[in-house]
Amino acid sequence: MTKVRILSYNVHACVGIDKHMSPERIAKVIESCRPDIVALQEIDVGRPRSGRIDQARILAELLGMEAHFHPSTRIGPDEHYGDAILTSLPYTMKKMNVLPGFHDRIKVEPRGALWASVDVGGVKVQVVNTHLGVWPHEQMLQLSTLLGPEWLGHPDCRDPVVFLGDFNAPPGLAPYRRLASEFIDVQKAWGERKAKPTFPGRLPALRIDHVWLRGRAAIRNVEVVRTPLARVASDHLPLVVDLDFHAHATRTDHDARVGAA
């Protein structure tokens, strides 16, 4: 099958708006969506504030998936904070790194990204998960890197590409416009009036979590999950998209037949 369900979710270190830390609750929110690929932001690993647990590993175990975690922040040898990609599909990790930013000049969080090549019914889908800074100038600097030859402009980062995460950039601002010049905003493409905000979780007003698409795919569904559990489990709401990469699979099969002839 070339259909895949992808979920992007800033889990706020699994701390809900009720101040309760619960990976189990986050896992229930994710599991209710039945995704094939999960991109998570704000994951704690080994941090005292969350009981020194490995949230990426725990969530993966609860969901029956494999997790790959990248720490954008390291405090000593054991305390980490960053982003993760979870999936039960075959995949290869292509790149993980910290992004340039203002963290070496002012007190802001370092930001990072992960790139995985995921096999969706024989189609290699490039999935890049990131969490950008909060300042537009910093976001533009980080996007320059991510859109450059080491990441999304790399020869191995061939279409189809799904670029997703917490961009901290609502529509209308320069970082969003920069991305919209090269990618399809899946929420907007699904229907302008259906595009929903994702932050803050209780009363969402800002659309800052995005799924961007480059390449051919049919958008089958887009949803911001607003269940009672999702509205308390984190300060963001999950964004879920259903994509069908049949067009890429058909093209690949045709090319193979032509090559064989």
Coordinates of C-alpha atoms in Angstrom, one line a residue:
M1 CA 0.0 0.0 0.0
T2 CA 1.3 3.5 -0.9
K3 CA -1.1 5.1 1.6
V4 CA 0.4 6.4 4.8
R5 CA -0.9 8.3 7.9
I6 CA 1.6 10.8 9.3
L7 CA 1.2 12.6 12.6
S8 CA 3.2 15.7 13.9
Y9 CA 3.0 16.5 17.6
N10 CA 4.8 18.8 19.9
V11 CA 4.3 16.8 23.1
H12 CA 5.7 19.5 25.6
A13 CA 7.9 16.8 27.3
C14 CA 4.6 14.9 27.9
V15 CA 3.4 17.6 30.3
G16 CA -0.2 18.5 29.9
I17 CA -1.9 21.8 30.5
D18 CA -2.8 20.4 33.9
K19 CA 0.9 20.2 34.7
H20 CA 0.8 16.4 34.9
M21 CA 3.6 14.5 33.1
S22 CA 2.3 11.4 31.4
P23 CA 3.8 9.6 28.4
E24 CA 1.0 7.1 28.7
R25 CA -1.6 9.9 28.0
I26 CA 0.4 11.2 25.0
A27 CA 0.6 7.6 23.7
K28 CA -3.2 7.2 24.0
V29 CA -3.7 10.4 22.0
I30 CA -1.3 9.2 19.3
E31 CA -2.7 5.6 19.3
S32 CA -6.2 6.9 18.7
C33 CA -5.0 8.4 15.4
R34 CA -3.4 5.1 14.2
P35 CA -0.5 6.7 12.4
D36 CA 2.2 4.9 10.5
I37 CA 4.8 7.7 11.0
V38 CA 5.1 10.0 14.0
A39 CA 7.2 13.2 14.2
L40 CA 7.5 14.4 17.8
Q41 CA 9.0 17.6 19.2
E42 CA 10.0 18.5 22.8
I43 CA 11.0 15.0 24.0
D44 CA 12.8 14.5 27.3
V45 CA 15.5 11.8 27.8
G46 CA 17.2 11.5 31.1
R47 CA 16.0 14.8 32.5
P48 CA 15.4 15.2 36.2
R49 CA 12.2 17.2 35.6
S50 CA 10.6 14.2 34.0
G51 CA 12.0 11.5 36.3
R52 CA 15.1 10.8 34.1
I53 CA 13.0 8.5 31.9
D54 CA 13.5 8.0 28.2
Q55 CA 10.3 9.4 26.7
A56 CA 11.1 8.5 23.2
R57 CA 11.7 4.8 24.1
I58 CA 8.6 4.7 26.3
L59 CA 6.4 6.1 23.7
A60 CA 7.8 3.8 21.0
E61 CA 7.2 0.8 23.3
L62 CA 3.6 1.9 24.1
L63 CA 2.9 2.4 20.4
G64 CA 4.6 -0.7 19.1
M65 CA 7.0 1.4 17.0
E66 CA 10.7 2.0 16.7
A67 CA 12.0 5.4 17.8
H68 CA 15.0 7.4 16.7
F69 CA 15.7 10.4 18.9
H70 CA 17.9 13.4 18.3
P71 CA 18.9 15.7 21.2
S72 CA 19.1 19.3 20.1
T73 CA 20.0 20.1 23.8
R74 CA 22.5 18.2 25.9
I75 CA 23.1 19.0 29.5
G76 CA 26.0 16.9 30.7
P77 CA 26.4 13.3 29.6
D78 CA 22.9 12.1 30.4
E79 CA 20.3 14.9 30.2
H80 CA 18.9 15.3 26.7
Y81 CA 16.0 17.2 25.0
G82 CA 15.0 17.2 21.4
D83 CA 12.9 15.5 18.6
A84 CA 12.1 12.0 17.5
I85 CA 10.7 10.0 14.6
L86 CA 8.7 6.9 15.4
T87 CA 7.5 4.3 12.9
S88 CA 6.7 0.7 12.4
L89 CA 7.6 0.9 8.7
P90 CA 11.0 0.0 7.3
Y91 CA 13.3 3.1 7.4
T92 CA 16.8 4.4 7.2
M93 CA 18.1 7.3 9.2
K94 CA 19.8 9.7 6.8
K95 CA 20.9 12.7 9.0
M96 CA 20.5 14.3 12.4
N97 CA 22.0 17.5 13.5
V98 CA 21.7 20.7 15.5
L99 CA 20.6 23.7 13.4
P100 CA 22.3 27.1 13.4
G101 CA 20.6 29.7 15.6
F102 CA 21.0 32.3 18.3
H103 CA 21.7 29.9 21.2
D104 CA 25.4 30.8 21.1
R105 CA 24.6 34.5 21.6
I106 CA 21.4 34.7 23.7
K107 CA 19.6 32.3 26.0
V108 CA 17.4 30.4 23.6
E109 CA 17.0 26.7 23.0
P110 CA 19.2 25.1 20.4
R111 CA 17.1 23.5 17.6
G112 CA 17.6 20.4 15.5
A113 CA 16.2 18.2 12.8
L114 CA 16.1 14.5 11.8
W115 CA 15.8 13.0 8.3
A116 CA 14.6 9.5 7.7
S117 CA 13.9 7.7 4.5
V118 CA 10.8 5.6 5.1
D119 CA 9.6 2.8 2.8
V120 CA 5.9 3.3 2.1
G121 CA 4.8 0.4 -0.2
G122 CA 8.0 0.5 -2.1
V123 CA 8.2 4.3 -2.3
K124 CA 11.0 5.9 -0.5
V125 CA 9.5 8.9 1.3
Q126 CA 11.9 11.4 2.8
V127 CA 10.6 12.5 6.2
V128 CA 12.3 15.5 7.8
N129 CA 11.1 16.5 11.3
T130 CA 12.2 19.8 12.9
H131 CA 11.4 22.3 15.6
L132 CA 12.4 25.8 14.7
G133 CA 13.2 28.7 17.0
V134 CA 10.7 31.4 18.0
W135 CA 12.3 34.4 16.3
P136 CA 11.6 34.9 12.5
H137 CA 15.2 35.9 11.8
E138 CA 16.4 32.7 13.5
Q139 CA 13.8 30.7 11.7
M140 CA 15.0 32.1 8.3
L141 CA 18.6 31.1 9.3
Q142 CA 17.5 27.6 10.2
L143 CA 15.5 27.2 7.0
S144 CA 18.4 28.3 4.9
T145 CA 20.3 25.3 6.3
L146 CA 17.4 22.9 6.0
L147 CA 16.6 23.9 2.4
G148 CA 20.3 23.8 1.5
P149 CA 22.5 21.0 0.1
E150 CA 23.0 19.2 3.4
W151 CA 19.3 18.5 4.0
L152 CA 16.3 19.0 1.6
G153 CA 18.6 20.1 -1.2
H154 CA 20.7 17.0 -0.9
P155 CA 20.8 14.7 -4.0
D156 CA 19.5 11.8 -1.8
C157 CA 16.5 13.9 -0.6
R158 CA 14.5 13.1 -3.8
D159 CA 10.7 13.5 -4.0
P160 CA 8.5 12.7 -2.4
V161 CA 9.4 14.7 0.7
V162 CA 7.4 15.3 3.8
F163 CA 8.8 18.2 5.8
L164 CA 7.0 18.6 9.1
G165 CA 7.1 19.7 12.7
D166 CA 6.7 22.8 14.9
F167 CA 7.8 25.7 12.8
N168 CA 6.7 28.4 15.2
A169 CA 5.7 30.3 12.0
P170 CA 2.1 31.1 11.3
P171 CA 0.9 31.8 7.7
G172 CA 1.8 35.3 6.5
L173 CA 5.2 35.6 8.1
A174 CA 8.4 35.4 6.0
P175 CA 9.4 31.9 7.2
Y176 CA 6.0 30.5 6.2
R177 CA 6.2 32.3 2.8
R178 CA 9.6 30.9 2.2
L179 CA 8.4 27.4 2.7
A180 CA 5.3 28.0 0.6
S181 CA 7.4 29.0 -2.3
E182 CA 8.8 25.4 -2.5
F183 CA 6.4 23.1 -0.8
I184 CA 2.7 22.4 -0.6
D185 CA 1.1 23.3 2.8
V186 CA -1.0 20.1 3.2
Q187 CA -3.5 21.7 5.5
K188 CA -4.1 24.6 3.1
A189 CA -4.2 22.3 0.0
W190 CA -6.8 20.2 1.7
G191 CA -9.1 23.2 2.0
E192 CA -8.4 26.8 3.0
R193 CA -11.5 27.0 5.3
K194 CA -10.5 23.6 6.9
A195 CA -7.1 24.7 8.0
K196 CA -7.2 24.7 11.8
P197 CA -4.8 26.1 14.4
T198 CA -2.8 23.8 16.6
F199 CA -1.6 26.0 19.5
P200 CA -2.4 26.5 22.4
G201 CA -4.1 23.2 23.0
R202 CA -7.0 24.3 25.1
L203 CA -8.1 27.2 22.9
P204 CA -6.0 27.0 19.7
A205 CA -5.4 30.3 17.9
L206 CA -2.2 29.8 16.0
R207 CA -1.4 27.5 13.1
I208 CA 2.4 26.9 13.7
D209 CA 2.6 23.1 13.3
H210 CA 2.8 22.2 9.6
V211 CA 3.1 19.3 7.2
W212 CA 4.8 20.4 4.0
L213 CA 4.8 18.2 0.8
R214 CA 7.2 18.2 -2.1
G215 CA 6.5 15.8 -4.9
R216 CA 3.4 14.0 -6.2
A217 CA 0.9 12.6 -3.7
A218 CA -2.8 12.6 -3.2
I219 CA -4.0 14.2 0.0
R220 CA -6.7 12.0 1.4
N221 CA -7.4 13.7 4.7
V222 CA -6.1 16.3 7.1
E223 CA -7.1 16.7 10.7
V224 CA -6.2 18.6 13.8
V225 CA -7.1 16.3 16.7
R226 CA -9.2 18.1 19.2
T227 CA -10.5 15.3 21.4
P228 CA -10.9 16.1 25.1
L229 CA -7.7 14.0 25.9
A230 CA -5.7 15.8 23.2
R231 CA -6.7 19.2 24.5
V232 CA -5.2 18.5 27.9
A233 CA -2.3 16.1 27.1
S234 CA 0.1 18.8 25.7
D235 CA 0.1 22.5 24.9
H236 CA -0.1 21.7 21.2
L237 CA -2.7 19.6 19.3
P238 CA -1.6 16.8 16.9
L239 CA -1.8 17.3 13.2
V240 CA -2.6 14.2 11.2
V241 CA -2.5 13.8 7.4
D242 CA -3.2 10.9 5.1
L243 CA -1.2 10.8 1.9
D244 CA -1.2 8.4 -1.0
F245 CA 2.0 8.1 -3.0
H246 CA 0.6 5.9 -5.7
A247 CA 1.7 8.4 -8.4
H248 CA 5.3 8.0 -7.4
A249 CA 4.9 4.2 -7.2
T250 CA 3.4 4.1 -10.7
R251 CA 6.1 6.3 -12.1
T252 CA 8.8 4.1 -10.5
D253 CA 7.3 0.9 -11.9
H254 CA 7.0 2.4 -15.4
D255 CA 10.6 3.6 -15.3
A256 CA 11.7 0.1 -14.2
R257 CA 9.9 -1.4 -17.1
V258 CA 11.4 1.0 -19.6
G259 CA 14.9 0.4 -18.1
A260 CA 14.4 -3.4 -18.5
A261 CA 13.4 -3.0 -22.1

